[in-house]
Amino acid sequence: MTTASLPHGHTARRVLRLSLALLLAALSAPLLAANPPPAVSNIPATPAPSDPLAAMAPVELATPDSAPIAEQLQALQAASAAPSTSTRVKTVLQRAFALLGTPYRWGGSSPDGGFDCSGLVGYVFRSIGIDLPRVSRAMANEGVAITDRTALAEGDLVFFGRRGRVDHVGIYVGDGKFLHAPRTGRDVTVSSLTSGYWAQKYMEARRVAVGG
């Protein structure tokens, strides 16, 4: 079947997924060469698909909880190019962005089964050998508190909640954006920390030491 014969929505989504897959591959090469991922026994290994698009779940183009795909790609490029970001933090960001489009599942902690918010964050940090508590409330006690929102840096954990109680977590990716697993019916995505729903629910941030 040729591209011209595909329905318009399917063609657009396939092109966008291919763009994201190619960008991830290009940005991953120097990082993986400088900092090969450690073996992590509690993350199940999955065989590499023959089709590069098979590894990327569909990314919604626009939802109340997500930035348009162009903004997500810009966030990935900016985070990877940030001169102040260490190689280890860039590795965290690479692995987080590779999970864009993975479905939300309450209690989920793997790409195959889906993620909830803390399952996603825990999975990404375990991939570089850092174990975090399983729930967002406990994660909010890790690392060093960042009290000034303008001092946030790529790789920081950002927390949200209501009535003074943390109930959501994501990974800050720079430029006022963070990556997270929002809620049932949504996929792993990039959202704004400076406006809209999540800006109103923001509570605090923590910086976990990841090394150079």
mmCIF file of C-alpha atoms in Angstrom:
data_model
loop_
_atom_site.group_PDB
_atom_site.id
_atom_site.type_symbol
_atom_site.label_atom_id
_atom_site.label_comp_id
_atom_site.label_asym_id
_atom_site.label_seq_id
_atom_site.Cartn_x
_atom_site.Cartn_y
_atom_site.Cartn_z
ATOM 1 C CA MET A 1 0.000 0.000 0.000
ATOM 2 C CA THR A 2 1.389 3.424 -0.902
ATOM 3 C CA THR A 3 1.327 6.413 1.421
ATOM 4 C CA ALA A 4 -1.091 8.184 -0.892
ATOM 5 C CA SER A 5 -3.693 5.423 -0.410
ATOM 6 C CA LEU A 6 -3.621 5.592 3.397
ATOM 7 C CA PRO A 7 -6.251 7.570 5.298
ATOM 8 C CA HIS A 8 -5.019 11.072 6.080
ATOM 9 C CA GLY A 9 -4.898 10.665 9.894
ATOM 10 C CA HIS A 10 -2.993 7.396 9.672
ATOM 11 C CA THR A 11 -0.455 8.861 7.243
ATOM 12 C CA ALA A 12 0.131 11.937 9.433
ATOM 13 C CA ARG A 13 0.571 9.853 12.561
ATOM 14 C CA ARG A 14 2.991 7.474 10.824
ATOM 15 C CA VAL A 15 5.107 10.385 9.554
ATOM 16 C CA LEU A 16 5.173 11.973 13.013
ATOM 17 C CA ARG A 17 6.102 8.685 14.680
ATOM 18 C CA LEU A 18 8.856 8.130 12.139
ATOM 19 C CA SER A 19 10.193 11.650 12.765
ATOM 20 C CA LEU A 20 10.276 11.030 16.502
ATOM 21 C CA ALA A 21 11.920 7.612 16.075
ATOM 22 C CA LEU A 22 14.620 9.000 13.773
ATOM 23 C CA LEU A 23 15.300 11.967 16.071
ATOM 24 C CA LEU A 24 15.600 9.711 19.098
ATOM 25 C CA ALA A 25 17.981 7.434 17.231
ATOM 26 C CA ALA A 26 20.174 10.336 16.124
ATOM 27 C CA LEU A 27 20.337 11.881 19.584
ATOM 28 C CA SER A 28 20.850 8.550 21.342
ATOM 29 C CA ALA A 29 23.967 7.497 19.430
ATOM 30 C CA PRO A 30 26.525 9.830 21.088
ATOM 31 C CA LEU A 31 24.957 9.394 24.531
ATOM 32 C CA LEU A 32 24.983 5.623 24.426
ATOM 33 C CA ALA A 33 28.561 5.579 23.158
ATOM 34 C CA ALA A 34 29.715 7.775 26.054
ATOM 35 C CA ASN A 35 27.505 6.202 28.698
ATOM 36 C CA PRO A 36 26.364 2.653 27.877
ATOM 37 C CA PRO A 37 23.272 1.639 29.891
ATOM 38 C CA PRO A 38 23.979 -0.598 32.896
ATOM 39 C CA ALA A 39 22.370 -3.992 33.204
ATOM 40 C CA VAL A 40 19.230 -3.682 35.332
ATOM 41 C CA SER A 41 17.905 -7.039 36.396
ATOM 42 C CA ASN A 42 14.415 -5.913 37.348
ATOM 43 C CA ILE A 43 13.573 -4.378 33.961
ATOM 44 C CA PRO A 44 12.416 -7.084 31.552
ATOM 45 C CA ALA A 45 14.304 -7.249 28.288
ATOM 46 C CA THR A 46 12.272 -6.926 25.101
ATOM 47 C CA PRO A 47 13.496 -7.951 21.647
ATOM 48 C CA ALA A 48 14.170 -5.141 19.199
ATOM 49 C CA PRO A 49 11.407 -4.960 16.565
ATOM 50 C CA SER A 50 12.341 -5.233 12.910
ATOM 51 C CA ASP A 51 10.185 -2.214 12.118
ATOM 52 C CA PRO A 52 11.518 0.927 13.907
ATOM 53 C CA LEU A 53 7.964 2.275 14.083
ATOM 54 C CA ALA A 54 6.824 -0.782 16.035
ATOM 55 C CA ALA A 55 8.751 0.436 19.079
ATOM 56 C CA MET A 56 6.884 3.734 19.153
ATOM 57 C CA ALA A 57 3.267 3.795 20.338
ATOM 58 C CA PRO A 58 0.972 6.375 18.689
ATOM 59 C CA VAL A 59 1.351 9.887 20.092
ATOM 60 C CA GLU A 60 -1.797 11.976 20.339
ATOM 61 C CA LEU A 61 -1.401 15.195 18.393
ATOM 62 C CA ALA A 62 -3.343 17.346 20.855
ATOM 63 C CA THR A 63 -5.160 16.604 24.098
ATOM 64 C CA PRO A 64 -5.895 18.698 27.182
ATOM 65 C CA ASP A 65 -2.838 17.083 28.810
ATOM 66 C CA SER A 66 -0.331 17.232 25.981
ATOM 67 C CA ALA A 67 1.656 19.614 23.843
ATOM 68 C CA PRO A 68 1.408 19.318 20.039
ATOM 69 C CA ILE A 69 3.923 16.839 18.646
ATOM 70 C CA ALA A 70 6.072 19.649 17.199
ATOM 71 C CA GLU A 71 6.491 21.104 20.700
ATOM 72 C CA GLN A 72 7.369 17.667 22.077
ATOM 73 C CA LEU A 73 10.111 17.290 19.468
ATOM 74 C CA GLN A 74 11.393 20.798 20.231
ATOM 75 C CA ALA A 75 11.484 19.951 23.942
ATOM 76 C CA LEU A 76 13.494 16.811 23.187
ATOM 77 C CA GLN A 77 15.990 18.716 21.041
ATOM 78 C CA ALA A 78 16.380 21.526 23.588
ATOM 79 C CA ALA A 79 16.852 19.106 26.494
ATOM 80 C CA SER A 80 19.447 17.093 24.591
ATOM 81 C CA ALA A 81 21.358 20.210 23.526
ATOM 82 C CA ALA A 82 21.310 22.012 26.902
ATOM 83 C CA PRO A 83 24.991 22.780 27.700
ATOM 84 C CA SER A 84 24.382 22.656 31.462
ATOM 85 C CA THR A 85 22.900 19.157 31.375
ATOM 86 C CA SER A 86 25.214 16.295 32.380
ATOM 87 C CA THR A 87 25.561 13.177 30.267
ATOM 88 C CA ARG A 88 23.698 11.132 32.887
ATOM 89 C CA VAL A 89 20.783 13.576 32.952
ATOM 90 C CA LYS A 90 20.678 13.566 29.170
ATOM 91 C CA THR A 91 20.482 9.776 29.321
ATOM 92 C CA VAL A 92 17.505 10.078 31.690
ATOM 93 C CA LEU A 93 15.806 12.450 29.259
ATOM 94 C CA GLN A 94 16.536 10.217 26.252
ATOM 95 C CA ARG A 95 14.979 7.217 27.940
ATOM 96 C CA ALA A 96 12.005 9.233 29.134
ATOM 97 C CA PHE A 97 11.305 10.641 25.656
ATOM 98 C CA ALA A 98 11.623 7.151 24.163
ATOM 99 C CA LEU A 99 8.477 6.251 26.140
ATOM 100 C CA LEU A 100 6.297 8.978 24.602
ATOM 101 C CA GLY A 101 2.959 7.504 23.578
ATOM 102 C CA THR A 102 3.050 4.564 26.018
ATOM 103 C CA PRO A 103 -0.491 4.128 27.411
ATOM 104 C CA TYR A 104 -1.356 5.056 30.974
ATOM 105 C CA ARG A 105 -2.224 2.156 33.255
ATOM 106 C CA TRP A 106 -2.859 2.493 36.963
ATOM 107 C CA GLY A 107 -0.167 0.527 38.814
ATOM 108 C CA GLY A 108 1.798 0.046 35.573
ATOM 109 C CA SER A 109 5.584 0.158 35.603
ATOM 110 C CA SER A 110 6.765 -1.186 32.227
ATOM 111 C CA PRO A 111 6.564 -0.223 28.526
ATOM 112 C CA ASP A 112 4.705 -3.455 27.755
ATOM 113 C CA GLY A 113 2.045 -3.048 30.431
ATOM 114 C CA GLY A 114 1.841 0.751 30.488
ATOM 115 C CA PHE A 115 2.727 3.278 33.180
ATOM 116 C CA ASP A 116 1.176 5.291 35.914
ATOM 117 C CA CYS A 117 2.995 8.500 36.879
ATOM 118 C CA SER A 118 5.362 7.097 39.499
ATOM 119 C CA GLY A 119 5.819 3.853 37.564
ATOM 120 C CA LEU A 120 7.146 5.865 34.616
ATOM 121 C CA VAL A 121 9.542 7.955 36.714
ATOM 122 C CA GLY A 122 10.773 4.914 38.644
ATOM 123 C CA TYR A 123 11.357 2.934 35.432
ATOM 124 C CA VAL A 124 13.404 5.717 33.834
ATOM 125 C CA PHE A 125 15.625 6.256 36.879
ATOM 126 C CA ARG A 126 16.108 2.523 37.451
ATOM 127 C CA SER A 127 17.516 2.333 33.934
ATOM 128 C CA ILE A 128 20.531 4.343 35.149
ATOM 129 C CA GLY A 129 20.794 2.421 38.421
ATOM 130 C CA ILE A 130 18.816 4.726 40.738
ATOM 131 C CA ASP A 131 15.985 3.187 42.760
ATOM 132 C CA LEU A 132 13.201 5.559 43.781
ATOM 133 C CA PRO A 133 10.199 4.815 46.016
ATOM 134 C CA ARG A 134 7.199 3.375 44.180
ATOM 135 C CA VAL A 135 4.661 6.142 44.915
ATOM 136 C CA SER A 136 4.847 9.861 44.134
ATOM 137 C CA ARG A 137 4.243 10.906 47.744
ATOM 138 C CA ALA A 138 7.359 9.011 48.871
ATOM 139 C CA MET A 139 9.394 10.241 45.884
ATOM 140 C CA ALA A 140 8.743 13.784 47.150
ATOM 141 C CA ASN A 141 11.072 13.013 50.075
ATOM 142 C CA GLU A 142 14.024 12.076 47.846
ATOM 143 C CA GLY A 143 16.911 14.300 46.797
ATOM 144 C CA VAL A 144 17.138 18.044 47.417
ATOM 145 C CA ALA A 145 14.151 20.398 47.395
ATOM 146 C CA ILE A 146 14.065 23.050 44.645
ATOM 147 C CA THR A 147 12.029 25.863 46.166
ATOM 148 C CA ASP A 148 12.295 28.342 43.293
ATOM 149 C CA ARG A 149 10.440 27.205 40.191
ATOM 150 C CA THR A 150 12.737 29.336 38.009
ATOM 151 C CA ALA A 151 15.700 27.256 39.270
ATOM 152 C CA LEU A 152 14.348 23.992 37.830
ATOM 153 C CA ALA A 153 16.790 22.024 35.674
ATOM 154 C CA GLU A 154 16.379 19.164 33.221
ATOM 155 C CA GLY A 155 15.888 15.851 35.039
ATOM 156 C CA ASP A 156 14.313 17.341 38.187
ATOM 157 C CA LEU A 157 11.251 15.600 39.584
ATOM 158 C CA VAL A 158 8.161 17.828 39.641
ATOM 159 C CA PHE A 159 5.219 17.086 41.922
ATOM 160 C CA PHE A 160 1.548 17.992 41.805
ATOM 161 C CA GLY A 161 -1.410 17.582 44.110
ATOM 162 C CA ARG A 162 -4.284 19.185 45.959
ATOM 163 C CA ARG A 163 -4.993 20.172 49.532
ATOM 164 C CA GLY A 164 -1.275 19.938 50.271
ATOM 165 C CA ARG A 165 -1.069 16.258 49.324
ATOM 166 C CA VAL A 166 1.203 15.052 46.488
ATOM 167 C CA ASP A 167 -0.553 12.709 44.076
ATOM 168 C CA HIS A 168 1.339 13.084 40.771
ATOM 169 C CA VAL A 169 4.939 13.250 39.532
ATOM 170 C CA GLY A 170 6.756 13.941 36.268
ATOM 171 C CA ILE A 171 10.246 14.667 34.922
ATOM 172 C CA TYR A 172 11.152 18.257 34.053
ATOM 173 C CA VAL A 173 12.566 18.520 30.516
ATOM 174 C CA GLY A 174 13.294 22.259 30.329
ATOM 175 C CA ASP A 175 11.597 25.290 28.802
ATOM 176 C CA GLY A 176 8.683 25.110 31.262
ATOM 177 C CA LYS A 177 7.682 21.588 30.205
ATOM 178 C CA PHE A 178 7.651 18.180 31.864
ATOM 179 C CA LEU A 179 7.120 14.587 30.721
ATOM 180 C CA HIS A 180 4.663 12.343 32.556
ATOM 181 C CA ALA A 181 1.938 9.700 32.410
ATOM 182 C CA PRO A 182 -1.119 11.911 32.986
ATOM 183 C CA ARG A 183 -4.143 9.746 33.695
ATOM 184 C CA THR A 184 -6.408 6.980 32.443
ATOM 185 C CA GLY A 185 -7.161 7.423 28.746
ATOM 186 C CA ARG A 186 -3.990 9.441 28.064
ATOM 187 C CA ASP A 187 -0.517 8.379 26.969
ATOM 188 C CA VAL A 188 2.918 9.399 28.206
ATOM 189 C CA THR A 189 3.273 12.961 26.970
ATOM 190 C CA VAL A 190 4.781 16.421 27.455
ATOM 191 C CA SER A 191 2.747 19.069 29.279
ATOM 192 C CA SER A 192 3.224 22.694 30.309
ATOM 193 C CA LEU A 193 4.337 23.618 33.798
ATOM 194 C CA THR A 194 3.729 27.330 33.246
ATOM 195 C CA SER A 195 0.079 27.447 32.221
ATOM 196 C CA GLY A 196 -3.109 25.414 32.308
ATOM 197 C CA TYR A 197 -4.198 22.585 34.587
ATOM 198 C CA TRP A 198 -0.807 21.303 35.712
ATOM 199 C CA ALA A 199 0.548 24.769 36.482
ATOM 200 C CA GLN A 200 -2.309 25.188 38.940
ATOM 201 C CA LYS A 201 -1.640 21.795 40.561
ATOM 202 C CA TYR A 202 2.145 22.214 40.862
ATOM 203 C CA MET A 203 3.413 21.818 44.434
ATOM 204 C CA GLU A 204 7.179 21.247 44.583
ATOM 205 C CA ALA A 205 10.288 19.830 42.903
ATOM 206 C CA ARG A 206 13.202 17.638 43.966
ATOM 207 C CA ARG A 207 16.631 17.109 42.428
ATOM 208 C CA VAL A 208 17.990 13.573 42.616
ATOM 209 C CA ALA A 209 21.779 13.249 42.307
ATOM 210 C CA VAL A 210 22.539 11.223 39.192
ATOM 211 C CA GLY A 211 26.241 11.958 38.805
ATOM 212 C CA GLY A 212 28.060 13.201 35.712
#
